[in-house]
Tab-separated table of C-alpha atoms and ligand atoms in Angstrom:
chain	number	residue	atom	x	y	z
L	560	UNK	CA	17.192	14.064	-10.249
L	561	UNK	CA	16.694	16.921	-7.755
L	562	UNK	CA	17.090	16.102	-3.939
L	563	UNK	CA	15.737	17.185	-0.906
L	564	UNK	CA	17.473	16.488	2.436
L	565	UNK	CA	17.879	12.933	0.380
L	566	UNK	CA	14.917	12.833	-1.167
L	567	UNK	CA	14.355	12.205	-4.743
L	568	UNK	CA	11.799	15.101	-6.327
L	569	UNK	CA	10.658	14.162	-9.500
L	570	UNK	CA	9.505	16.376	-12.208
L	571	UNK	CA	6.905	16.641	-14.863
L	572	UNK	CA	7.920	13.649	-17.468
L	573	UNK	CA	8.731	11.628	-14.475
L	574	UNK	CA	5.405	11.774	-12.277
L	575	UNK	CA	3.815	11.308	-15.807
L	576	UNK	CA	6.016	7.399	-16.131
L	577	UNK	CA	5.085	6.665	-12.141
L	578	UNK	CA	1.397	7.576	-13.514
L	579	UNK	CA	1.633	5.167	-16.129
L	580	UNK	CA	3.505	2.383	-13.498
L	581	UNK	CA	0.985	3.314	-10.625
L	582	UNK	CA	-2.209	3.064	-13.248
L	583	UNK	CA	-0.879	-0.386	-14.349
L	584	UNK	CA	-0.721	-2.014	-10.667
L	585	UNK	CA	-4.561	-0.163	-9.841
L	586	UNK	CA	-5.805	-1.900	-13.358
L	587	UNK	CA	-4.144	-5.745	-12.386
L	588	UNK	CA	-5.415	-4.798	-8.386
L	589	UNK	CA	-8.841	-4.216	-9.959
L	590	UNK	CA	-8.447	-7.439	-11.927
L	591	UNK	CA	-7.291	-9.320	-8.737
L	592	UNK	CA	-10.267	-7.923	-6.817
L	593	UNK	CA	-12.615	-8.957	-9.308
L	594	UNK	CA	-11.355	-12.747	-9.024
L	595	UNK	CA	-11.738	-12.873	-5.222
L	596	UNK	CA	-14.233	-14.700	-4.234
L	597	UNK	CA	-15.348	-18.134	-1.707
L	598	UNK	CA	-13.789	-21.190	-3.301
L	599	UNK	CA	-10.617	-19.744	-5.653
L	600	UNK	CA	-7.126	-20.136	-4.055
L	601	UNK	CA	-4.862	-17.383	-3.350
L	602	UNK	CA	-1.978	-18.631	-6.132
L	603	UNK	CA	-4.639	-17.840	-8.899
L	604	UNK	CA	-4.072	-14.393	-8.069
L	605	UNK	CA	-0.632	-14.341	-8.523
L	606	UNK	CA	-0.874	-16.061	-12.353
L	607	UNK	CA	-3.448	-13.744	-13.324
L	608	UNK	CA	-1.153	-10.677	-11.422
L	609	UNK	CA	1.886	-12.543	-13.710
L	610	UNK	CA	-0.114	-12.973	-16.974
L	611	UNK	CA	-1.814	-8.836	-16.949
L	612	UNK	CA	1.892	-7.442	-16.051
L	613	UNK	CA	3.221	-9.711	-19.549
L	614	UNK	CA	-0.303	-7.745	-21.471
L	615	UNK	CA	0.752	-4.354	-19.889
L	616	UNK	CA	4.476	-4.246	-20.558
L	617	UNK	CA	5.412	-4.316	-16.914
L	618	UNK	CA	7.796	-6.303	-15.008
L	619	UNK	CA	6.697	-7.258	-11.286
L	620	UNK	CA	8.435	-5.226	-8.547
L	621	UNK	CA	8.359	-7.838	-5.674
L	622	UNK	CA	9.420	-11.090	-7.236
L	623	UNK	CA	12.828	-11.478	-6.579
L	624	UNK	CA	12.765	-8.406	-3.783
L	625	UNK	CA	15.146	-9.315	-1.639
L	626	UNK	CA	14.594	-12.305	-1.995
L	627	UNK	CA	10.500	-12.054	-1.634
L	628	UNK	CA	9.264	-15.527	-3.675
L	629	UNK	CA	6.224	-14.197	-5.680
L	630	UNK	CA	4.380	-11.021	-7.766
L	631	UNK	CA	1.871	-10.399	-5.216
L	632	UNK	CA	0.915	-10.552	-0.909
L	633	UNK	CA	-1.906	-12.512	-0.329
L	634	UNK	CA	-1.918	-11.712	2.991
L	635	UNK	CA	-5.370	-13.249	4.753
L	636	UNK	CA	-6.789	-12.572	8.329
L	637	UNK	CA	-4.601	-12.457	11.123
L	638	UNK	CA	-1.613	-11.713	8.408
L	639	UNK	CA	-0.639	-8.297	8.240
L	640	UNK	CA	1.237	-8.064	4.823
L	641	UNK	CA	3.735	-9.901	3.296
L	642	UNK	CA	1.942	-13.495	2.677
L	643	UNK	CA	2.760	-15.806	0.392
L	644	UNK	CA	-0.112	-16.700	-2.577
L	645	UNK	CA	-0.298	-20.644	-2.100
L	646	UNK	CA	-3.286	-23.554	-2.994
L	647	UNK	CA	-5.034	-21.895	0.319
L	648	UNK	CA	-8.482	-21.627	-0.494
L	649	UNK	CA	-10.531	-18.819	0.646
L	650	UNK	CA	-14.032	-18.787	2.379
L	651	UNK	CA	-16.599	-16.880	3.436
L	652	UNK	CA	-16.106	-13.913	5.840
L	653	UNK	CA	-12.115	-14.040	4.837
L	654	UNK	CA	-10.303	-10.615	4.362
L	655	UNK	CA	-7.419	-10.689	1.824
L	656	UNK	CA	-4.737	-8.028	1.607
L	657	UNK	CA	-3.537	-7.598	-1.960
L	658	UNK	CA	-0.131	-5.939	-2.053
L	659	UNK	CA	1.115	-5.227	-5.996
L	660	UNK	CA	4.013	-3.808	-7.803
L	661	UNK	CA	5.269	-2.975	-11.131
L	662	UNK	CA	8.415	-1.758	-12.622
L	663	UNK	CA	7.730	0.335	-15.720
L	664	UNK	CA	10.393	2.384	-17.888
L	665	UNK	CA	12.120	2.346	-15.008
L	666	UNK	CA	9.476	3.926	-12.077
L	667	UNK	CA	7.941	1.607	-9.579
L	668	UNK	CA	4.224	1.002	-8.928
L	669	UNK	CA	2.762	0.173	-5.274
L	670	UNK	CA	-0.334	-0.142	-4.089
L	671	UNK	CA	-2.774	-2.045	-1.562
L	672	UNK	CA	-6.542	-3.384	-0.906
L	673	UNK	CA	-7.803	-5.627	1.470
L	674	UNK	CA	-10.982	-7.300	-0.189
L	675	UNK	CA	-13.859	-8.789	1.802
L	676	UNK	CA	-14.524	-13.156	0.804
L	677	UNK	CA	-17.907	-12.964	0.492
L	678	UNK	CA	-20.314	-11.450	3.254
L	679	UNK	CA	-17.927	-10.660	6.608
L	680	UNK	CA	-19.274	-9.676	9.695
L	681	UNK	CA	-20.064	-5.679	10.569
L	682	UNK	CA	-16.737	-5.330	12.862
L	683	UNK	CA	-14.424	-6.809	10.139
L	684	UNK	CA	-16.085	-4.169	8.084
L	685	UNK	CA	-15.480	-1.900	10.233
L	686	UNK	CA	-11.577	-2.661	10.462
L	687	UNK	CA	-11.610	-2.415	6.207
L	688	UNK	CA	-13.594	0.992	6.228
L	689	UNK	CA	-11.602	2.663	9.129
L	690	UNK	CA	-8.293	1.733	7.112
L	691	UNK	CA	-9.326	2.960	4.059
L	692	UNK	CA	-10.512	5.807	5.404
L	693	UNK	CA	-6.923	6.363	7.469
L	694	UNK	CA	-5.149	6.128	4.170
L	695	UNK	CA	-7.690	8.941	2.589
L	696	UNK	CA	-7.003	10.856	5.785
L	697	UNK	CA	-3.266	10.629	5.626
L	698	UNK	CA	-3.523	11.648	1.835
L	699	UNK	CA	-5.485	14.634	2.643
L	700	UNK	CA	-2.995	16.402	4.412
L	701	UNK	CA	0.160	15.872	1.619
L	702	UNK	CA	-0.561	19.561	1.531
L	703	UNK	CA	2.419	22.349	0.440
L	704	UNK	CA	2.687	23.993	4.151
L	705	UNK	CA	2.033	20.456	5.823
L	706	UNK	CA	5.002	18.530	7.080
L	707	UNK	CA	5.678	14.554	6.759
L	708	UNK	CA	4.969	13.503	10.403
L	709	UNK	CA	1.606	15.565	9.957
L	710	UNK	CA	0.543	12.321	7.297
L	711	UNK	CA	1.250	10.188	10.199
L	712	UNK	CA	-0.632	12.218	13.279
L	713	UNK	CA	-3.880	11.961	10.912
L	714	UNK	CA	-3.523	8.267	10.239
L	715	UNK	CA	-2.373	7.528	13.928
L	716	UNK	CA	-5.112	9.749	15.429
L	717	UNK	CA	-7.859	8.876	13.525
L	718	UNK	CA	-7.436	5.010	13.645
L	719	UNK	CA	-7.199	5.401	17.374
L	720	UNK	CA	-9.915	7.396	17.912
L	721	UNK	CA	-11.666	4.392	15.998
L	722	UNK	CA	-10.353	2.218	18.703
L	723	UNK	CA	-8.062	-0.209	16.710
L	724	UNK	CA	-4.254	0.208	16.456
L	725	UNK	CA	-1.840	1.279	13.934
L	726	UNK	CA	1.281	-1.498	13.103
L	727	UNK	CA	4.716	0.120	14.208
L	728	UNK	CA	6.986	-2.436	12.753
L	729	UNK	CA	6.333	-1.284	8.526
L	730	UNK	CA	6.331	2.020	7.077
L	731	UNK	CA	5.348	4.024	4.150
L	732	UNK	CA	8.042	4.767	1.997
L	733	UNK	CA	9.231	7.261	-0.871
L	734	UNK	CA	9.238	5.834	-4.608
L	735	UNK	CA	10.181	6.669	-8.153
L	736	UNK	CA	13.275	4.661	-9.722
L	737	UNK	CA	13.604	2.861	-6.820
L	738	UNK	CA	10.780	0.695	-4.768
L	739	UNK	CA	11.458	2.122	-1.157
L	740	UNK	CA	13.478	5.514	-1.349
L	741	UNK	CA	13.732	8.092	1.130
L	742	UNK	CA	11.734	8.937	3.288
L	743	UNK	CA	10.173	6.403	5.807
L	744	UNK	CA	6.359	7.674	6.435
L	745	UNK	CA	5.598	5.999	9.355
L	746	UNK	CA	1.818	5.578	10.470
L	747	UNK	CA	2.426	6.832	14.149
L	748	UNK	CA	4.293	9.885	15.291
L	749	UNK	CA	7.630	8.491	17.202
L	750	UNK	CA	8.889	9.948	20.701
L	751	UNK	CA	11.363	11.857	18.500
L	752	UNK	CA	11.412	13.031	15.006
L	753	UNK	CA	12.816	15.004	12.481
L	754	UNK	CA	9.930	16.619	10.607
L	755	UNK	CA	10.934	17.258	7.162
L	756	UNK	CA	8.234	20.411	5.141
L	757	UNK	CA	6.600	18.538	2.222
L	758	UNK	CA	7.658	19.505	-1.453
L	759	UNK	CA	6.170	19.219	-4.697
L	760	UNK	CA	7.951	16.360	-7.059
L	761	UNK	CA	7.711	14.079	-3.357
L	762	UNK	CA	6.340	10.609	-4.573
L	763	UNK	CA	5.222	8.977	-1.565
L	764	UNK	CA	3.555	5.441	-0.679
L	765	UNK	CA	1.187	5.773	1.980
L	766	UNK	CA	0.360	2.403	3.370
L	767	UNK	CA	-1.639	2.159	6.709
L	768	UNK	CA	-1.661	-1.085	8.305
L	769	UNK	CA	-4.034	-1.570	11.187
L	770	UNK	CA	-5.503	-3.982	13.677
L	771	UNK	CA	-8.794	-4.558	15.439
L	772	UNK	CA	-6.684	-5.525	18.039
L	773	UNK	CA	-2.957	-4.912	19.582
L	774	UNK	CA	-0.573	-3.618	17.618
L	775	UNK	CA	2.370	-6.498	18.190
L	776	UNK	CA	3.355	-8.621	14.868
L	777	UNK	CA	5.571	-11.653	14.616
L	778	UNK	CA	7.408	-12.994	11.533
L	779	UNK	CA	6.380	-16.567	10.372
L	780	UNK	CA	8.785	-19.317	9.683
L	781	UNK	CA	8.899	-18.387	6.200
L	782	UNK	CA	10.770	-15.699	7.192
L	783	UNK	CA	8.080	-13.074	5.045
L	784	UNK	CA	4.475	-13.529	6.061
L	785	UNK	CA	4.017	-10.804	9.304
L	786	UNK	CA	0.901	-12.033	11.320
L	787	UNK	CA	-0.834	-10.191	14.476
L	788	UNK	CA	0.834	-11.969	17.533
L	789	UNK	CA	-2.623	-11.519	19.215
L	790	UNK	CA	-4.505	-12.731	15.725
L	791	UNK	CA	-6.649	-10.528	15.628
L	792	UNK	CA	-7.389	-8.914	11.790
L	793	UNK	CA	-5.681	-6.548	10.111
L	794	UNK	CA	-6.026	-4.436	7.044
L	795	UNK	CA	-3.630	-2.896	4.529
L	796	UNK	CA	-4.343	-0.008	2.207
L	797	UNK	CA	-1.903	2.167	0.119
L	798	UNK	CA	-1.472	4.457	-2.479
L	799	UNK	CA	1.115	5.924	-4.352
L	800	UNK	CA	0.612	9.842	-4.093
L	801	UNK	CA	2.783	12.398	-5.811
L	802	UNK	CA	2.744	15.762	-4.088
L	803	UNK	CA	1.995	18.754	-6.463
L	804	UNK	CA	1.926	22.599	-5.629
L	805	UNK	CA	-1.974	21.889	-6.363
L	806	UNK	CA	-2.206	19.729	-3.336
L	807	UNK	CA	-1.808	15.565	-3.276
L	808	UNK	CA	-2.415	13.311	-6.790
L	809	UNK	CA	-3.225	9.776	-6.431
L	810	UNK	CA	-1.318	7.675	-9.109
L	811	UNK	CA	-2.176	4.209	-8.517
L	812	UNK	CA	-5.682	4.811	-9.653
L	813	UNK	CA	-7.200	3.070	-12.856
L	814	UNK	CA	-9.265	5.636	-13.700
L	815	UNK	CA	-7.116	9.105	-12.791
L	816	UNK	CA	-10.142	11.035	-14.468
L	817	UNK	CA	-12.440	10.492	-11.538
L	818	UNK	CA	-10.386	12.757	-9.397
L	819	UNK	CA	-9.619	11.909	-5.556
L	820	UNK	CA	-13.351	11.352	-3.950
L	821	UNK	CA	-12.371	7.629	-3.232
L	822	UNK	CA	-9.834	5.728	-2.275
L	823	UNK	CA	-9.784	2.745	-5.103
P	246	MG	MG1	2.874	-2.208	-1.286
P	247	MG	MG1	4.766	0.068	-0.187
């Protein structure tokens, strides 16, 4: 595979298997969204996540993960990413963060919603449409001419503007044969960077997490679940975007035909 300062750029037959990977997780994350509702507990998500990747031919990319227990974050609330599915049950006015993966022919799949319980309030809306619209921001500029740090100015400075905070501690990442490859797409510019131009054949996960509050997270005794040390919400969306010379393809789409007007 072709390299670019260390990162992997795939070509034509190759996008076209992370399509097929990326359209798998977006049809089980549509499944999983579909099922969320008051009253069902976050471990039925992960048997219907196990049960769809057995229909679709694809193996689950987290189980196993360094360790990582199960085929899907559940992540609810004050938890950032990285939950564990378990017999919690989930009520009214919960957010849950749905983080999936699939391995297929060899290409990875990733991709993330966070999905409203019911009726929730008009801030915690707020949080889920500002995220979603930082991740469709970010996306937008995976232009030829752009550069990667330019991805995170958009997310960083929009979600800012909208007066919640962006989570330092996790990063985008590159993907293709591998689940995290080079490079690290943070959401935030750092005091120093690199910048490295963006190439076509770059397959990129673009994850913004973000708070309604501080941006601190702590690590649960599970040693997984990350949680808001001031508990205030969070959201998590991300795609997996391939970078073409005709500007920035969402993969992890169901339904690749309805081009890019929305996120999911
Ligand atoms: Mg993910
Ligand atoms: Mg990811």
């Amino acid at each position: 595979m072709k390299k670019f300062l260390g990162i992997f750029l795939k070509n034509e037959k190759e996008i076209n298997v992370l399509r097929e990977a990326n359209r798998r997780v977006s049809i089980i994350l549509d499944a999983l969204e579909e099922q969320i509702r008051p009253g069902i507990q976050t471990i039925e998500l992960e048997q219907t996540a196990l049960s769809l990747c057995d229909r679709f031919d694809a193996k689950p990319a987290f189980k196993g993960y360094r360790g990582f227990p199960f085929a899907v974050c559940c992540s609810v609330n004050d938890q950032v990413v990285h939950g564990f599915p378990s017999d919690r049950m989930l009520v009214e006015g919960d957010i849950v963060s749905i983080d999936f993966g699939v391995v297929y022919k060899g290409f990875y799949g990733d991709s993330a919603r966070t999905i409203a319980v019911g009726s929730i309030d008009e801030s915690t809306q707020n949080l889920l449409d500002v995220t979603r619209n930082a991740l469709q921001i970010g996306i937008e500029t995976m232009m030829i001419g752009n550069n990667l740090y330019d991805i995170s100015r958009a997310i960083q400075g929009y979600v800012e503007k909208q007066g919640c905070s962006v989570v330092k501690r996790f990063v985008g990442h590159g993907i293709g044969r591998s689940l995290h490859e080079k490079p690290e797409i943070p959401n935030f510019v750092p005091q120093r960077y690199t910048d490295i131009p963006l190439k076509p054949g770059m397959v990129l996960a673009i994850e913004p997490m973000v708070t309604a509050g501080r941006d601190e997270v702590e690590i649960l005794a599970d040693r997984w679940t990350a949680v808001t040390k001031d508990h205030s919400l969070a959201a998590h969306f991300e795609h997996t975007v391939a970078i073409t010379s005709n500007g920035p393809e969402i993969l992890s789409r169901s339904h690749p035909e309805h081009g890019q007007g929305r996120s999911h």
